[in-house]
Amino acid sequence: MDAFLVLSALAEPTRLAAIQIVWDGGEHCVCELMESLDATQSRMSRHMGVLKSAGLVVDRRDAQWVRYRRNPDLPRELVAIVDAAVAAVESKPQRAAA
Amino acid sequence: MDAFLVLSALAEPTRLAAIQIVWDGGEHCVCELMESLDATQSRMSRHMGVLKSAGLVVDRRDAQWVRYRRNPDLPRELVAIVDAAVAAVESKPQRAAA
DNA sequence: CGCGCATATGCGTATAGGCGCATATGCGGT
DNA sequence: ACCGCATATGCGCCTATACGCATATGCGCG
């Protein structure tokens, strides 16, 4: 679980979108994320697996569902990366000289 | 120049290392970065090209060298991502429950 | 104006990563 | 025990991306 893994995990549109949703602190099942992000089941499941192995989220079995939520034990430095990424995506209409 | 591009640019070890160097605000030629990061010339040049097209750095011709430095016009939200990434890499010895 | 240093880039190759499909697994209800 | 819903995963395919090599380009100098 290091910075590089976190950055790699975030560097994919569907995962970045999923993190935004999950970052609210609540629990979200795969089926909900699939629907919100218009992704197929296997696609969504794999992406969540990547986020999980990067340490960004944790999962929990709840009957037939698997609930994902942000990992509360993620080191501060890594939380900062995700926070910044989420904030940047949300403040989308940005622009500046390049 | 958006969050996704920035994250993708940072999600590569050599580029992440290069950003750490360049993030000091100073100017650095490709030859210096090559040496510091033990990368070949074409590899280093291409990576800097990626960082440049992500808007993270700007370049300047100086005689036979090309000096790269961090883009002073990078939007705040994106600077925050890079700052967080650099900080996380520097505080490397981190650990936590997963 | 020819040479050498620094950098960029075209090209072919190798590898990583994302996807869909089919199937396996976990779990509750009947 | 069986069935169906939710999720995970093996597999093959396809695209993106990183790399090295060779070569092109920019620039100062003699």
mmCIF file of C-alpha atoms (C1' of nucleotides) in Angstrom:
data_model
loop_
_atom_site.group_PDB
_atom_site.id
_atom_site.type_symbol
_atom_site.label_atom_id
_atom_site.label_comp_id
_atom_site.label_asym_id
_atom_site.label_seq_id
_atom_site.Cartn_x
_atom_site.Cartn_y
_atom_site.Cartn_z
ATOM 1 C CA MET A 1 0.000 0.000 0.000
ATOM 2 C CA ASP A 2 2.050 2.917 -1.208
ATOM 3 C CA ALA A 3 1.654 6.171 -3.057
ATOM 4 C CA PHE A 4 2.359 4.626 -6.415
ATOM 5 C CA LEU A 5 -0.337 2.010 -5.986
ATOM 6 C CA VAL A 6 -2.815 4.664 -4.950
ATOM 7 C CA LEU A 7 -2.007 6.845 -7.933
ATOM 8 C CA SER A 8 -2.307 3.900 -10.302
ATOM 9 C CA ALA A 9 -5.620 2.954 -8.797
ATOM 10 C CA LEU A 10 -6.962 6.469 -9.270
ATOM 11 C CA ALA A 11 -5.672 6.794 -12.811
ATOM 12 C CA GLU A 12 -8.668 5.139 -14.375
ATOM 13 C CA PRO A 13 -11.952 6.951 -15.040
ATOM 14 C CA THR A 14 -14.349 4.383 -13.630
ATOM 15 C CA ARG A 15 -12.282 3.856 -10.510
ATOM 16 C CA LEU A 16 -11.900 7.561 -9.978
ATOM 17 C CA ALA A 17 -15.650 7.943 -10.234
ATOM 18 C CA ALA A 18 -16.197 5.033 -7.878
ATOM 19 C CA ILE A 19 -13.860 6.545 -5.320
ATOM 20 C CA GLN A 20 -15.794 9.776 -5.433
ATOM 21 C CA ILE A 21 -18.929 7.889 -4.534
ATOM 22 C CA VAL A 22 -17.342 5.749 -1.876
ATOM 23 C CA TRP A 23 -15.455 8.647 -0.400
ATOM 24 C CA ASP A 24 -18.604 9.943 1.261
ATOM 25 C CA GLY A 25 -17.896 7.449 4.006
ATOM 26 C CA GLY A 26 -20.987 5.384 3.434
ATOM 27 C CA GLU A 27 -21.306 1.809 2.297
ATOM 28 C CA HIS A 28 -22.049 0.973 -1.304
ATOM 29 C CA CYS A 29 -22.710 -2.382 -2.850
ATOM 30 C CA VAL A 30 -21.361 -3.322 -6.248
ATOM 31 C CA CYS A 31 -24.815 -3.294 -7.746
ATOM 32 C CA GLU A 32 -25.297 0.322 -6.737
ATOM 33 C CA LEU A 33 -21.947 1.347 -8.196
ATOM 34 C CA MET A 34 -22.631 -0.587 -11.387
ATOM 35 C CA GLU A 35 -25.801 1.314 -11.878
ATOM 36 C CA SER A 36 -24.448 4.732 -10.927
ATOM 37 C CA LEU A 37 -21.443 4.371 -13.182
ATOM 38 C CA ASP A 38 -23.128 2.435 -15.939
ATOM 39 C CA ALA A 39 -20.616 -0.380 -15.747
ATOM 40 C CA THR A 40 -21.055 -4.094 -16.241
ATOM 41 C CA GLN A 41 -20.876 -6.410 -13.266
ATOM 42 C CA SER A 42 -17.469 -7.934 -13.930
ATOM 43 C CA ARG A 43 -15.994 -4.585 -14.793
ATOM 44 C CA MET A 44 -17.237 -2.991 -11.600
ATOM 45 C CA SER A 45 -16.188 -5.926 -9.474
ATOM 46 C CA ARG A 46 -12.679 -5.893 -10.860
ATOM 47 C CA HIS A 47 -12.295 -2.157 -10.426
ATOM 48 C CA MET A 48 -13.370 -2.414 -6.818
ATOM 49 C CA GLY A 49 -10.858 -5.201 -6.417
ATOM 50 C CA VAL A 50 -8.121 -2.899 -7.628
ATOM 51 C CA LEU A 51 -9.201 -0.143 -5.250
ATOM 52 C CA LYS A 52 -9.242 -2.681 -2.471
ATOM 53 C CA SER A 53 -5.798 -4.047 -3.172
ATOM 54 C CA ALA A 54 -4.489 -0.486 -3.289
ATOM 55 C CA GLY A 55 -5.836 -0.176 0.236
ATOM 56 C CA LEU A 56 -8.308 2.553 -0.617
ATOM 57 C CA VAL A 57 -11.448 0.660 0.278
ATOM 58 C CA VAL A 58 -12.491 -2.211 2.464
ATOM 59 C CA ASP A 59 -15.366 -4.567 1.896
ATOM 60 C CA ARG A 60 -17.838 -6.367 4.062
ATOM 61 C CA ARG A 61 -20.201 -9.196 3.334
ATOM 62 C CA ASP A 62 -23.781 -8.300 4.116
ATOM 63 C CA ALA A 63 -26.091 -11.120 3.138
ATOM 64 C CA GLN A 64 -25.806 -11.496 -0.597
ATOM 65 C CA TRP A 65 -24.216 -8.122 -1.041
ATOM 66 C CA VAL A 66 -20.699 -6.889 -0.607
ATOM 67 C CA ARG A 67 -20.573 -3.407 0.843
ATOM 68 C CA TYR A 68 -17.582 -1.286 0.010
ATOM 69 C CA ARG A 69 -16.518 1.741 1.964
ATOM 70 C CA ARG A 70 -13.393 3.855 2.248
ATOM 71 C CA ASN A 71 -10.656 2.311 4.303
ATOM 72 C CA PRO A 72 -10.641 4.114 7.645
ATOM 73 C CA ASP A 73 -7.076 2.969 8.298
ATOM 74 C CA LEU A 74 -5.574 4.492 5.196
ATOM 75 C CA PRO A 75 -2.466 6.477 6.190
ATOM 76 C CA ARG A 76 -2.941 10.223 6.256
ATOM 77 C CA GLU A 77 -0.500 10.860 3.416
ATOM 78 C CA LEU A 78 -2.513 8.620 1.151
ATOM 79 C CA VAL A 79 -5.834 10.017 2.247
ATOM 80 C CA ALA A 80 -4.470 13.380 1.216
ATOM 81 C CA ILE A 81 -3.892 12.130 -2.320
ATOM 82 C CA VAL A 82 -7.419 10.819 -2.631
ATOM 83 C CA ASP A 83 -8.924 13.921 -1.082
ATOM 84 C CA ALA A 84 -7.046 16.076 -3.555
ATOM 85 C CA ALA A 85 -8.087 13.900 -6.480
ATOM 86 C CA VAL A 86 -11.728 13.905 -5.463
ATOM 87 C CA ALA A 87 -11.683 17.651 -4.924
ATOM 88 C CA ALA A 88 -10.080 18.235 -8.304
ATOM 89 C CA VAL A 89 -12.630 16.143 -10.114
ATOM 90 C CA GLU A 90 -15.462 17.919 -8.384
ATOM 91 C CA SER A 91 -14.152 21.370 -9.223
ATOM 92 C CA LYS A 92 -14.077 20.198 -12.824
ATOM 93 C CA PRO A 93 -14.508 23.435 -14.768
ATOM 94 C CA GLN A 94 -10.939 24.511 -14.275
ATOM 95 C CA ARG A 95 -8.602 26.059 -16.739
ATOM 96 C CA ALA A 96 -5.203 27.756 -16.792
ATOM 97 C CA ALA A 97 -2.247 28.480 -18.989
ATOM 98 C CA ALA A 98 -0.262 25.414 -19.835
ATOM 99 C CA MET B 1 -5.357 19.356 -18.394
ATOM 100 C CA ASP B 2 -7.592 17.618 -15.918
ATOM 101 C CA ALA B 3 -7.362 15.522 -12.791
ATOM 102 C CA PHE B 4 -7.387 12.276 -14.701
ATOM 103 C CA LEU B 5 -4.454 13.319 -16.861
ATOM 104 C CA VAL B 6 -2.518 14.384 -13.801
ATOM 105 C CA LEU B 7 -3.170 11.128 -12.016
ATOM 106 C CA SER B 8 -2.161 9.121 -15.053
ATOM 107 C CA ALA B 9 0.999 11.136 -15.401
ATOM 108 C CA LEU B 10 1.926 10.483 -11.785
ATOM 109 C CA ALA B 11 1.115 6.789 -11.948
ATOM 110 C CA GLU B 12 4.510 5.796 -13.277
ATOM 111 C CA PRO B 13 7.571 5.397 -11.072
ATOM 112 C CA THR B 14 10.056 7.350 -13.165
ATOM 113 C CA ARG B 15 7.658 10.210 -13.702
ATOM 114 C CA LEU B 16 6.720 10.313 -10.065
ATOM 115 C CA ALA B 17 10.381 10.508 -9.163
ATOM 116 C CA ALA B 18 10.975 13.194 -11.760
ATOM 117 C CA ILE B 19 8.120 15.264 -10.394
ATOM 118 C CA GLN B 20 9.608 15.084 -6.937
ATOM 119 C CA ILE B 21 12.805 16.554 -8.270
ATOM 120 C CA VAL B 22 11.162 19.198 -10.383
ATOM 121 C CA TRP B 23 8.710 20.104 -7.668
ATOM 122 C CA ASP B 24 11.399 22.009 -5.790
ATOM 123 C CA GLY B 25 10.639 24.903 -8.111
ATOM 124 C CA GLY B 26 14.028 24.924 -9.745
ATOM 125 C CA GLU B 27 14.970 24.244 -13.320
ATOM 126 C CA HIS B 28 16.312 20.865 -14.344
ATOM 127 C CA CYS B 29 17.624 19.763 -17.704
ATOM 128 C CA VAL B 30 16.892 16.348 -19.113
ATOM 129 C CA CYS B 31 20.496 15.306 -18.715
ATOM 130 C CA GLU B 32 20.358 15.977 -14.997
ATOM 131 C CA LEU B 33 17.151 14.013 -14.594
ATOM 132 C CA MET B 34 18.540 11.162 -16.674
ATOM 133 C CA GLU B 35 21.464 10.888 -14.380
ATOM 134 C CA SER B 36 19.544 11.288 -11.134
ATOM 135 C CA LEU B 37 16.963 8.717 -12.116
ATOM 136 C CA ASP B 38 19.252 6.401 -14.018
ATOM 137 C CA ALA B 39 17.125 6.564 -17.123
ATOM 138 C CA THR B 40 18.102 6.505 -20.773
ATOM 139 C CA GLN B 41 17.815 9.652 -22.818
ATOM 140 C CA SER B 42 14.776 8.729 -24.864
ATOM 141 C CA ARG B 43 12.998 7.330 -21.857
ATOM 142 C CA MET B 44 13.570 10.483 -19.844
ATOM 143 C CA SER B 45 12.631 12.748 -22.708
ATOM 144 C CA ARG B 46 9.372 10.924 -23.291
ATOM 145 C CA HIS B 47 8.436 10.916 -19.648
ATOM 146 C CA MET B 48 9.015 14.626 -19.425
ATOM 147 C CA GLY B 49 6.871 14.994 -22.504
ATOM 148 C CA VAL B 50 4.047 13.205 -20.727
ATOM 149 C CA LEU B 51 4.411 15.412 -17.673
ATOM 150 C CA LYS B 52 4.399 18.425 -19.916
ATOM 151 C CA SER B 53 1.283 17.428 -21.804
ATOM 152 C CA ALA B 54 -0.435 16.778 -18.496
ATOM 153 C CA GLY B 55 0.352 20.396 -17.720
ATOM 154 C CA LEU B 56 2.524 19.600 -14.741
ATOM 155 C CA VAL B 57 5.721 21.078 -16.073
ATOM 156 C CA VAL B 58 6.801 23.669 -18.564
ATOM 157 C CA ASP B 59 10.011 23.718 -20.529
ATOM 158 C CA ARG B 60 12.348 26.373 -21.734
ATOM 159 C CA ARG B 61 15.137 26.273 -24.270
ATOM 160 C CA ASP B 62 18.425 27.397 -22.790
ATOM 161 C CA ALA B 63 21.212 27.040 -25.298
ATOM 162 C CA GLN B 64 21.524 23.382 -26.039
ATOM 163 C CA TRP B 65 19.580 22.371 -22.978
ATOM 164 C CA VAL B 66 15.905 22.207 -22.249
ATOM 165 C CA ARG B 67 15.119 23.250 -18.713
ATOM 166 C CA TYR B 68 12.027 21.816 -17.122
ATOM 167 C CA ARG B 69 10.300 23.290 -14.129
ATOM 168 C CA ARG B 70 6.937 22.963 -12.467
ATOM 169 C CA ASN B 71 4.152 24.778 -14.223
ATOM 170 C CA PRO B 72 3.422 27.900 -12.193
ATOM 171 C CA ASP B 73 -0.002 28.185 -13.785
ATOM 172 C CA LEU B 74 -1.236 24.787 -12.755
ATOM 173 C CA PRO B 75 -4.675 25.155 -11.163
ATOM 174 C CA ARG B 76 -4.717 24.902 -7.392
ATOM 175 C CA GLU B 77 -6.781 21.721 -7.329
ATOM 176 C CA LEU B 78 -4.207 19.969 -9.446
ATOM 177 C CA VAL B 79 -1.269 21.349 -7.501
ATOM 178 C CA ALA B 80 -2.909 19.822 -4.453
ATOM 179 C CA ILE B 81 -2.803 16.387 -6.049
ATOM 180 C CA VAL B 82 0.865 16.666 -6.876
ATOM 181 C CA ASP B 83 1.725 18.082 -3.473
ATOM 182 C CA ALA B 84 -0.040 15.186 -1.813
ATOM 183 C CA ALA B 85 1.683 12.662 -4.037
ATOM 184 C CA VAL B 86 5.115 14.136 -3.432
ATOM 185 C CA ALA B 87 4.502 14.288 0.298
ATOM 186 C CA ALA B 88 3.326 10.691 0.370
ATOM 187 C CA VAL B 89 6.361 9.451 -1.485
ATOM 188 C CA GLU B 90 8.661 11.356 0.807
ATOM 189 C CA SER B 91 7.041 10.022 3.953
ATOM 190 C CA LYS B 92 7.623 6.603 2.480
ATOM 191 C CA PRO B 93 7.929 4.445 5.590
ATOM 192 C CA GLN B 94 4.215 4.362 6.183
ATOM 193 C CA ARG B 95 2.109 1.460 7.273
ATOM 194 C CA ALA B 96 -1.405 0.827 8.444
ATOM 195 C CA ALA B 97 -4.091 -1.791 8.607
ATOM 196 C CA ALA B 98 -5.588 -2.599 5.279
ATOM 197 C "C1'" DC C 1 29.513 25.773 -42.182
ATOM 198 C "C1'" DG C 2 30.737 21.542 -40.138
ATOM 199 C "C1'" DC C 3 30.853 19.248 -35.589
ATOM 200 C "C1'" DG C 4 29.364 17.784 -31.274
ATOM 201 C "C1'" DC C 5 26.340 17.997 -27.359
ATOM 202 C "C1'" DA C 6 21.458 17.938 -25.757
ATOM 203 C "C1'" DT C 7 16.928 16.690 -26.741
ATOM 204 C "C1'" DA C 8 12.957 14.922 -29.411
ATOM 205 C "C1'" DT C 9 10.722 11.470 -32.161
ATOM 206 C "C1'" DG C 10 9.492 7.557 -35.625
ATOM 207 C "C1'" DC C 11 9.288 2.743 -35.441
ATOM 208 C "C1'" DG C 12 8.882 -1.924 -34.000
ATOM 209 C "C1'" DT C 13 8.397 -4.787 -29.914
ATOM 210 C "C1'" DA C 14 7.058 -6.268 -25.389
ATOM 211 C "C1'" DT C 15 4.120 -5.955 -21.601
ATOM 212 C "C1'" DA C 16 0.405 -4.215 -18.755
ATOM 213 C "C1'" DG C 17 -4.189 -3.358 -18.165
ATOM 214 C "C1'" DG C 18 -9.170 -3.174 -19.280
ATOM 215 C "C1'" DC C 19 -13.074 -5.664 -21.216
ATOM 216 C "C1'" DG C 20 -16.748 -9.223 -22.151
ATOM 217 C "C1'" DC C 21 -18.190 -13.794 -21.700
ATOM 218 C "C1'" DA C 22 -18.811 -17.666 -19.226
ATOM 219 C "C1'" DT C 23 -18.605 -19.790 -14.962
ATOM 220 C "C1'" DA C 24 -17.694 -20.323 -10.017
ATOM 221 C "C1'" DT C 25 -18.881 -19.026 -5.306
ATOM 222 C "C1'" DG C 26 -21.561 -17.124 -1.373
ATOM 223 C "C1'" DC C 27 -25.957 -16.490 0.655
ATOM 224 C "C1'" DG C 28 -30.973 -16.312 1.659
ATOM 225 C "C1'" DG C 29 -35.462 -17.977 0.644
ATOM 226 C "C1'" DT C 30 -38.709 -21.581 -0.518
ATOM 227 C "C1'" DA D 1 -32.031 -29.616 -1.504
ATOM 228 C "C1'" DC D 2 -32.893 -26.280 -5.100
ATOM 229 C "C1'" DC D 3 -33.130 -21.797 -7.068
ATOM 230 C "C1'" DG D 4 -32.077 -17.183 -7.845
ATOM 231 C "C1'" DC D 5 -29.676 -12.933 -6.806
ATOM 232 C "C1'" DA D 6 -25.094 -10.653 -5.936
ATOM 233 C "C1'" DT D 7 -20.345 -10.886 -6.578
ATOM 234 C "C1'" DA D 8 -15.808 -12.790 -7.951
ATOM 235 C "C1'" DT D 9 -12.718 -14.818 -11.253
ATOM 236 C "C1'" DG D 10 -10.500 -17.639 -15.253
ATOM 237 C "C1'" DC D 11 -9.783 -16.876 -19.988
ATOM 238 C "C1'" DG D 12 -8.855 -14.833 -24.340
ATOM 239 C "C1'" DC D 13 -8.797 -10.534 -26.842
ATOM 240 C "C1'" DC D 14 -7.605 -5.958 -27.748
ATOM 241 C "C1'" DT D 15 -5.660 -1.498 -26.857
ATOM 242 C "C1'" DA D 16 -2.603 1.495 -24.425
ATOM 243 C "C1'" DT D 17 1.759 2.365 -22.938
ATOM 244 C "C1'" DA D 18 6.740 1.874 -21.974
ATOM 245 C "C1'" DC D 19 11.061 0.771 -23.984
ATOM 246 C "C1'" DG D 20 15.348 0.635 -27.010
ATOM 247 C "C1'" DC D 21 17.380 1.780 -31.186
ATOM 248 C "C1'" DA D 22 18.168 4.715 -34.688
ATOM 249 C "C1'" DT D 23 17.679 9.105 -36.464
ATOM 250 C "C1'" DA D 24 16.159 13.910 -36.751
ATOM 251 C "C1'" DT D 25 16.379 18.576 -34.866
ATOM 252 C "C1'" DG D 26 18.118 22.633 -32.249
ATOM 253 C "C1'" DC D 27 21.986 25.198 -30.791
ATOM 254 C "C1'" DG D 28 26.721 26.969 -29.755
ATOM 255 C "C1'" DC D 29 31.386 26.787 -31.078
ATOM 256 C "C1'" DG D 30 35.569 26.655 -33.650
#
